[in-house]
C-alpha cells in the first residue's frame, strides 16, 4: 500500500473565497496552505489516488471555483506513515 499527497492550485472568484475555504475544509484529508487574490493552494492526502481525484473533483465543482489543477503528486510506502495516520486514512 502507498500513501499519496498532492498539491492542487485552485482558481476562484475572490468574493467567494470564504465560502470556498469553508467548503474545502469540510472535505477532510484537505488543507489550505495559501490564499491570495483568487488563488488557493490546497494539499490532499490519502491511501490511494482515488481519494486525491475525488477531492480534486469536489473542489472543482464548488460554486465560485473556476479551476482546480494538480501541480504535484507524491506516493510513498504506507510503512512510512504512523499508525495514527493509517487509522485515520481507513475511515
JSON list of C-alpha atoms in Angstrom, two decimals:
[
{"chain": "A", "resi": 1, "resn": "UNK", "atom": "CA", "xyz": [0.00, 0.00, 0.00]},
{"chain": "A", "resi": 2, "resn": "UNK", "atom": "CA", "xyz": [1.02, 3.58, -0.59]},
{"chain": "A", "resi": 3, "resn": "UNK", "atom": "CA", "xyz": [0.26, 6.96, 0.94]},
{"chain": "A", "resi": 4, "resn": "UNK", "atom": "CA", "xyz": [-0.43, 9.77, -1.53]},
{"chain": "A", "resi": 5, "resn": "UNK", "atom": "CA", "xyz": [-0.06, 13.52, -1.19]},
{"chain": "A", "resi": 6, "resn": "UNK", "atom": "CA", "xyz": [-0.94, 16.06, -3.86]},
{"chain": "A", "resi": 7, "resn": "UNK", "atom": "CA", "xyz": [-0.96, 19.83, -4.22]},
{"chain": "A", "resi": 8, "resn": "UNK", "atom": "CA", "xyz": [-3.83, 21.46, -6.05]},
{"chain": "A", "resi": 9, "resn": "UNK", "atom": "CA", "xyz": [-3.88, 25.01, -7.40]},
{"chain": "A", "resi": 10, "resn": "UNK", "atom": "CA", "xyz": [-7.41, 26.40, -7.21]},
{"chain": "A", "resi": 11, "resn": "UNK", "atom": "CA", "xyz": [-8.52, 29.49, -9.14]},
{"chain": "A", "resi": 12, "resn": "UNK", "atom": "CA", "xyz": [-11.67, 31.02, -7.70]},
{"chain": "A", "resi": 13, "resn": "UNK", "atom": "CA", "xyz": [-13.75, 34.15, -7.67]},
{"chain": "A", "resi": 14, "resn": "UNK", "atom": "CA", "xyz": [-12.19, 36.30, -4.91]},
{"chain": "A", "resi": 15, "resn": "UNK", "atom": "CA", "xyz": [-15.58, 37.25, -3.48]},
{"chain": "A", "resi": 16, "resn": "UNK", "atom": "CA", "xyz": [-16.36, 33.53, -2.95]},
{"chain": "A", "resi": 17, "resn": "UNK", "atom": "CA", "xyz": [-13.11, 32.86, -1.09]},
{"chain": "A", "resi": 18, "resn": "UNK", "atom": "CA", "xyz": [-14.64, 32.47, 2.42]},
{"chain": "A", "resi": 19, "resn": "UNK", "atom": "CA", "xyz": [-17.28, 30.06, 1.10]},
{"chain": "A", "resi": 20, "resn": "UNK", "atom": "CA", "xyz": [-14.77, 28.00, -0.87]},
{"chain": "A", "resi": 21, "resn": "UNK", "atom": "CA", "xyz": [-12.34, 27.88, 2.06]},
{"chain": "A", "resi": 22, "resn": "UNK", "atom": "CA", "xyz": [-15.10, 26.59, 4.37]},
{"chain": "A", "resi": 23, "resn": "UNK", "atom": "CA", "xyz": [-16.27, 24.00, 1.82]},
{"chain": "A", "resi": 24, "resn": "UNK", "atom": "CA", "xyz": [-12.70, 22.78, 1.24]},
{"chain": "A", "resi": 25, "resn": "UNK", "atom": "CA", "xyz": [-12.08, 22.47, 4.99]},
{"chain": "A", "resi": 26, "resn": "UNK", "atom": "CA", "xyz": [-15.26, 20.40, 5.34]},
{"chain": "A", "resi": 27, "resn": "UNK", "atom": "CA", "xyz": [-13.98, 17.76, 2.88]},
{"chain": "A", "resi": 28, "resn": "UNK", "atom": "CA", "xyz": [-11.48, 16.13, 5.21]},
{"chain": "A", "resi": 29, "resn": "UNK", "atom": "CA", "xyz": [-7.98, 14.99, 4.18]},
{"chain": "A", "resi": 30, "resn": "UNK", "atom": "CA", "xyz": [-7.53, 18.50, 2.74]},
{"chain": "A", "resi": 31, "resn": "UNK", "atom": "CA", "xyz": [-5.64, 21.57, 3.98]},
{"chain": "A", "resi": 32, "resn": "UNK", "atom": "CA", "xyz": [-5.48, 25.11, 2.60]},
{"chain": "A", "resi": 33, "resn": "UNK", "atom": "CA", "xyz": [-1.88, 26.34, 2.73]},
{"chain": "A", "resi": 34, "resn": "UNK", "atom": "CA", "xyz": [-2.01, 29.68, 0.94]},
{"chain": "A", "resi": 35, "resn": "UNK", "atom": "CA", "xyz": [-4.59, 32.02, -0.49]},
{"chain": "A", "resi": 36, "resn": "UNK", "atom": "CA", "xyz": [-4.26, 35.28, -2.38]},
{"chain": "A", "resi": 37, "resn": "UNK", "atom": "CA", "xyz": [-6.39, 37.20, -4.90]},
{"chain": "A", "resi": 38, "resn": "UNK", "atom": "CA", "xyz": [-8.43, 34.37, -6.32]},
{"chain": "A", "resi": 39, "resn": "UNK", "atom": "CA", "xyz": [-5.85, 31.62, -5.93]},
{"chain": "A", "resi": 40, "resn": "UNK", "atom": "CA", "xyz": [-5.62, 28.93, -3.29]},
{"chain": "A", "resi": 41, "resn": "UNK", "atom": "CA", "xyz": [-3.03, 26.20, -2.72]},
{"chain": "A", "resi": 42, "resn": "UNK", "atom": "CA", "xyz": [-4.51, 23.05, -1.24]},
{"chain": "A", "resi": 43, "resn": "UNK", "atom": "CA", "xyz": [-2.93, 19.74, -0.24]},
{"chain": "A", "resi": 44, "resn": "UNK", "atom": "CA", "xyz": [-4.77, 16.43, -0.21]},
{"chain": "A", "resi": 45, "resn": "UNK", "atom": "CA", "xyz": [-3.56, 13.23, 1.46]},
{"chain": "A", "resi": 46, "resn": "UNK", "atom": "CA", "xyz": [-4.91, 9.72, 1.28]},
{"chain": "A", "resi": 47, "resn": "UNK", "atom": "CA", "xyz": [-4.26, 6.00, 0.91]},
{"chain": "A", "resi": 48, "resn": "UNK", "atom": "CA", "xyz": [-4.88, 5.90, -2.86]},
{"chain": "A", "resi": 49, "resn": "UNK", "atom": "CA", "xyz": [-5.10, 8.06, -5.98]},
{"chain": "A", "resi": 50, "resn": "UNK", "atom": "CA", "xyz": [-8.88, 7.76, -5.98]},
{"chain": "A", "resi": 51, "resn": "UNK", "atom": "CA", "xyz": [-9.13, 9.81, -2.79]},
{"chain": "A", "resi": 52, "resn": "UNK", "atom": "CA", "xyz": [-6.98, 12.52, -4.38]},
{"chain": "A", "resi": 53, "resn": "UNK", "atom": "CA", "xyz": [-9.10, 12.52, -7.56]},
{"chain": "A", "resi": 54, "resn": "UNK", "atom": "CA", "xyz": [-12.36, 12.60, -5.59]},
{"chain": "A", "resi": 55, "resn": "UNK", "atom": "CA", "xyz": [-11.26, 15.60, -3.53]},
{"chain": "A", "resi": 56, "resn": "UNK", "atom": "CA", "xyz": [-9.94, 17.46, -6.59]},
{"chain": "A", "resi": 57, "resn": "UNK", "atom": "CA", "xyz": [-13.23, 16.88, -8.44]},
{"chain": "A", "resi": 58, "resn": "UNK", "atom": "CA", "xyz": [-15.26, 18.00, -5.42]},
{"chain": "A", "resi": 59, "resn": "UNK", "atom": "CA", "xyz": [-13.22, 21.22, -5.21]},
{"chain": "A", "resi": 60, "resn": "UNK", "atom": "CA", "xyz": [-13.53, 21.85, -8.95]},
{"chain": "A", "resi": 61, "resn": "UNK", "atom": "CA", "xyz": [-17.34, 21.56, -8.72]},
{"chain": "A", "resi": 62, "resn": "UNK", "atom": "CA", "xyz": [-17.71, 24.02, -5.81]},
{"chain": "A", "resi": 63, "resn": "UNK", "atom": "CA", "xyz": [-19.59, 27.25, -6.55]},
{"chain": "A", "resi": 64, "resn": "UNK", "atom": "CA", "xyz": [-17.11, 30.04, -7.22]},
{"chain": "A", "resi": 65, "resn": "UNK", "atom": "CA", "xyz": [-14.28, 27.72, -8.31]},
{"chain": "A", "resi": 66, "resn": "UNK", "atom": "CA", "xyz": [-13.10, 28.26, -11.88]},
{"chain": "A", "resi": 67, "resn": "UNK", "atom": "CA", "xyz": [-10.46, 25.51, -11.94]},
{"chain": "A", "resi": 68, "resn": "UNK", "atom": "CA", "xyz": [-8.65, 23.02, -9.73]},
{"chain": "A", "resi": 69, "resn": "UNK", "atom": "CA", "xyz": [-5.41, 21.63, -11.17]},
{"chain": "A", "resi": 70, "resn": "UNK", "atom": "CA", "xyz": [-3.00, 19.14, -9.63]},
{"chain": "A", "resi": 71, "resn": "UNK", "atom": "CA", "xyz": [0.51, 20.61, -9.62]},
{"chain": "A", "resi": 72, "resn": "UNK", "atom": "CA", "xyz": [2.30, 17.96, -7.54]},
{"chain": "A", "resi": 73, "resn": "UNK", "atom": "CA", "xyz": [1.78, 14.31, -6.62]},
{"chain": "A", "resi": 74, "resn": "UNK", "atom": "CA", "xyz": [3.93, 12.02, -4.49]},
{"chain": "A", "resi": 75, "resn": "UNK", "atom": "CA", "xyz": [3.42, 8.46, -3.23]},
{"chain": "A", "resi": 76, "resn": "UNK", "atom": "CA", "xyz": [5.41, 6.67, -0.56]},
{"chain": "A", "resi": 77, "resn": "UNK", "atom": "CA", "xyz": [5.11, 3.25, 1.09]},
{"chain": "A", "resi": 78, "resn": "UNK", "atom": "CA", "xyz": [2.38, 3.12, 3.74]},
{"chain": "A", "resi": 79, "resn": "UNK", "atom": "CA", "xyz": [5.01, 1.69, 6.13]},
{"chain": "A", "resi": 80, "resn": "UNK", "atom": "CA", "xyz": [6.49, 5.19, 6.29]},
{"chain": "A", "resi": 81, "resn": "UNK", "atom": "CA", "xyz": [3.25, 6.54, 7.84]},
{"chain": "A", "resi": 82, "resn": "UNK", "atom": "CA", "xyz": [2.47, 6.49, 11.56]},
{"chain": "A", "resi": 83, "resn": "UNK", "atom": "CA", "xyz": [-0.18, 4.14, 12.96]},
{"chain": "A", "resi": 84, "resn": "UNK", "atom": "CA", "xyz": [-2.45, 7.13, 13.68]},
{"chain": "A", "resi": 85, "resn": "UNK", "atom": "CA", "xyz": [-2.24, 8.37, 10.07]},
{"chain": "A", "resi": 86, "resn": "UNK", "atom": "CA", "xyz": [-3.04, 4.90, 8.75]},
{"chain": "A", "resi": 87, "resn": "UNK", "atom": "CA", "xyz": [-6.06, 4.51, 11.05]},
{"chain": "A", "resi": 88, "resn": "UNK", "atom": "CA", "xyz": [-7.39, 7.93, 10.06]},
{"chain": "A", "resi": 89, "resn": "UNK", "atom": "CA", "xyz": [-6.98, 7.18, 6.36]},
{"chain": "A", "resi": 90, "resn": "UNK", "atom": "CA", "xyz": [-9.05, 3.99, 6.58]},
{"chain": "A", "resi": 91, "resn": "UNK", "atom": "CA", "xyz": [-12.14, 5.80, 7.88]}
]
